[in-house]
Each structure stands twice: as C-alpha cells, then as structure tokens.
Tab-separated table of C-alpha atoms in Angstrom:
chain	number	residue	atom	x	y	z
E	188	MET	CA	18.067	4.553	-22.945
E	189	ARG	CA	21.324	3.616	-24.613
E	190	THR	CA	22.814	2.230	-21.430
E	191	PRO	CA	21.662	-1.395	-21.008
E	192	ASP	CA	21.506	-1.114	-17.215
E	193	VAL	CA	19.206	1.931	-17.285
E	194	ARG	CA	17.032	0.412	-20.011
E	195	ARG	CA	16.697	-2.837	-18.029
E	196	LYS	CA	15.692	-0.955	-14.850
E	197	LEU	CA	13.127	1.179	-16.672
E	198	LEU	CA	11.577	-1.853	-18.351
E	199	PHE	CA	11.437	-3.692	-15.025
E	200	THR	CA	9.682	-0.729	-13.382
E	201	ALA	CA	7.206	-0.453	-16.265
E	202	GLY	CA	6.558	-4.193	-16.020
E	203	ILE	CA	5.834	-3.943	-12.303
E	204	PHE	CA	3.327	-1.150	-12.986
E	205	VAL	CA	1.592	-3.260	-15.643
E	206	VAL	CA	1.390	-6.307	-13.345
E	207	PHE	CA	-0.005	-4.141	-10.510
E	208	ARG	CA	-2.690	-2.669	-12.762
E	209	ILE	CA	-3.686	-6.125	-14.032
E	210	PHE	CA	-4.025	-7.525	-10.507
E	211	ALA	CA	-5.892	-4.376	-9.409
E	212	HIS	CA	-8.787	-5.443	-11.635
E	213	ILE	CA	-9.083	-9.026	-10.320
E	214	PRO	CA	-11.671	-8.986	-7.506
E	215	VAL	CA	-11.745	-11.415	-4.601
E	216	ALA	CA	-14.456	-14.055	-4.985
E	217	GLY	CA	-17.655	-13.723	-2.974
E	218	VAL	CA	-17.718	-9.927	-2.706
E	219	ASN	CA	-20.721	-7.854	-3.795
E	220	LEU	CA	-18.872	-5.297	-5.940
E	221	GLY	CA	-21.969	-3.186	-6.580
E	222	ALA	CA	-22.595	-2.588	-2.883
E	223	LEU	CA	-18.902	-1.997	-2.260
E	224	LYS	CA	-18.628	0.602	-5.037
E	225	THR	CA	-21.747	2.327	-3.701
E	226	LEU	CA	-20.177	2.479	-0.231
E	227	PHE	CA	-16.958	3.982	-1.614
E	228	SER	CA	-18.837	6.552	-3.696
E	229	GLN	CA	-20.938	7.704	-0.720
E	230	ASN	CA	-18.111	8.052	1.806
E	231	GLN	CA	-15.495	10.705	1.048
E	232	PHE	CA	-12.841	9.224	3.339
E	233	LEU	CA	-13.149	5.773	1.776
E	234	GLY	CA	-13.059	7.360	-1.671
E	235	LEU	CA	-9.821	9.122	-0.775
E	236	LEU	CA	-8.352	5.871	0.537
E	237	ASP	CA	-9.351	4.196	-2.726
E	238	ILE	CA	-7.595	6.890	-4.738
E	239	PHE	CA	-4.396	6.416	-2.751
E	240	SER	CA	-4.543	2.655	-3.242
E	241	GLY	CA	-4.862	2.950	-7.008
E	242	GLY	CA	-8.459	1.738	-7.161
E	243	THR	CA	-7.784	-1.603	-5.512
E	244	LEU	CA	-10.147	-1.044	-2.574
E	245	ALA	CA	-13.314	-0.299	-4.563
E	246	ASN	CA	-12.747	-3.472	-6.600
E	247	PHE	CA	-11.598	-5.341	-3.466
E	248	SER	CA	-8.868	-6.788	-5.586
E	249	VAL	CA	-6.126	-9.245	-4.787
E	250	MET	CA	-3.652	-6.350	-4.475
E	251	ALA	CA	-5.745	-4.698	-1.758
E	252	LEU	CA	-5.294	-7.749	0.450
E	253	GLY	CA	-1.522	-7.864	0.173
E	254	LEU	CA	-0.274	-4.307	-0.023
E	255	ASN	CA	-2.683	-2.042	1.842
E	256	PRO	CA	-2.547	-3.684	5.298
E	257	TYR	CA	1.245	-3.383	5.355
E	258	ILE	CA	1.197	0.282	4.332
E	259	ASN	CA	-1.567	1.166	6.810
E	260	ALA	CA	0.170	-0.666	9.667
E	261	SER	CA	3.486	1.074	9.044
E	262	ILE	CA	1.815	4.502	8.945
E	263	ILE	CA	-0.127	3.799	12.141
E	264	LEU	CA	3.018	2.628	13.939
E	265	GLN	CA	4.885	5.765	12.887
E	266	LEU	CA	2.077	7.947	14.210
E	267	LEU	CA	1.887	6.006	17.467
E	268	THR	CA	5.605	6.453	18.099
E	269	MET	CA	5.006	10.194	18.087
E	270	VAL	CA	2.249	9.838	20.672
E	271	PHE	CA	3.906	7.267	22.933
E	272	GLN	CA	7.571	8.102	23.449
E	273	ASN	CA	8.407	4.790	25.130
E	274	TRP	CA	7.373	2.971	21.915
E	275	LYS	CA	9.927	5.056	20.065
E	276	ASN	CA	12.693	3.732	22.314
E	277	TYR	CA	11.335	0.189	22.123
E	278	LEU	CA	11.044	0.145	18.324
E	279	LYS	CA	14.451	1.628	17.582
E	280	LYS	CA	16.125	-0.010	14.657
E	281	GLU	CA	19.222	-0.738	16.753
E	282	SER	CA	17.399	-2.970	19.222
E	283	PRO	CA	16.668	-6.632	18.423
E	284	GLU	CA	12.939	-6.052	19.022
E	285	GLY	CA	12.881	-3.209	16.511
E	286	LYS	CA	14.396	-5.368	13.827
C-alpha cells in the first residue's frame, strides 16, 4: 500500500466493484420484479445463472443488459468452435474476419 501505483490500482478496482454493485440494484423500467424473482427462485438453472451474474438477472438491472450478453456470446462461440472445426479456422485471431 505504500507504493502509489499499487494503491491507485487497488482503489480503482474497489471503485469499479462499488459502481457495479450500485448499478446491479437499479432495475429496468417496466419489469414485474416479483414475477421475475419467483421465476428465478423456481428454476435451478436460472438461479445458478443469477449467482454467476452477481444478482443482476433476478433484478433485471441495467448491468444485466450490458455485460451478460457479451459474456454468454463469447462462451457460446468458444463452445461452438470445439464442435465445428471449420469455425475454428475461420475465427482465428490472425485472420481479418477473426479480428
């Protein structure tokens, strides 16, 4: 903590966590939160997804709209490249299409 660079990086990381937790509690307008929380409590898979997202899905918060689709899409693409080998060649990082 004595090094200013390390202290600055730790405070930035802590600040990002605080901002994420604040935005995780702001729900999107027009959503029935009671019915949504009931759905997540009854379905084990959705409950697990909610745990991984930090509680943003059950609240249908602003953070769930921005972060979760990107993470899910990248995981699905990684799994599909294992199934379809020609996608692996097409999505290589060296090719212009992969970038």
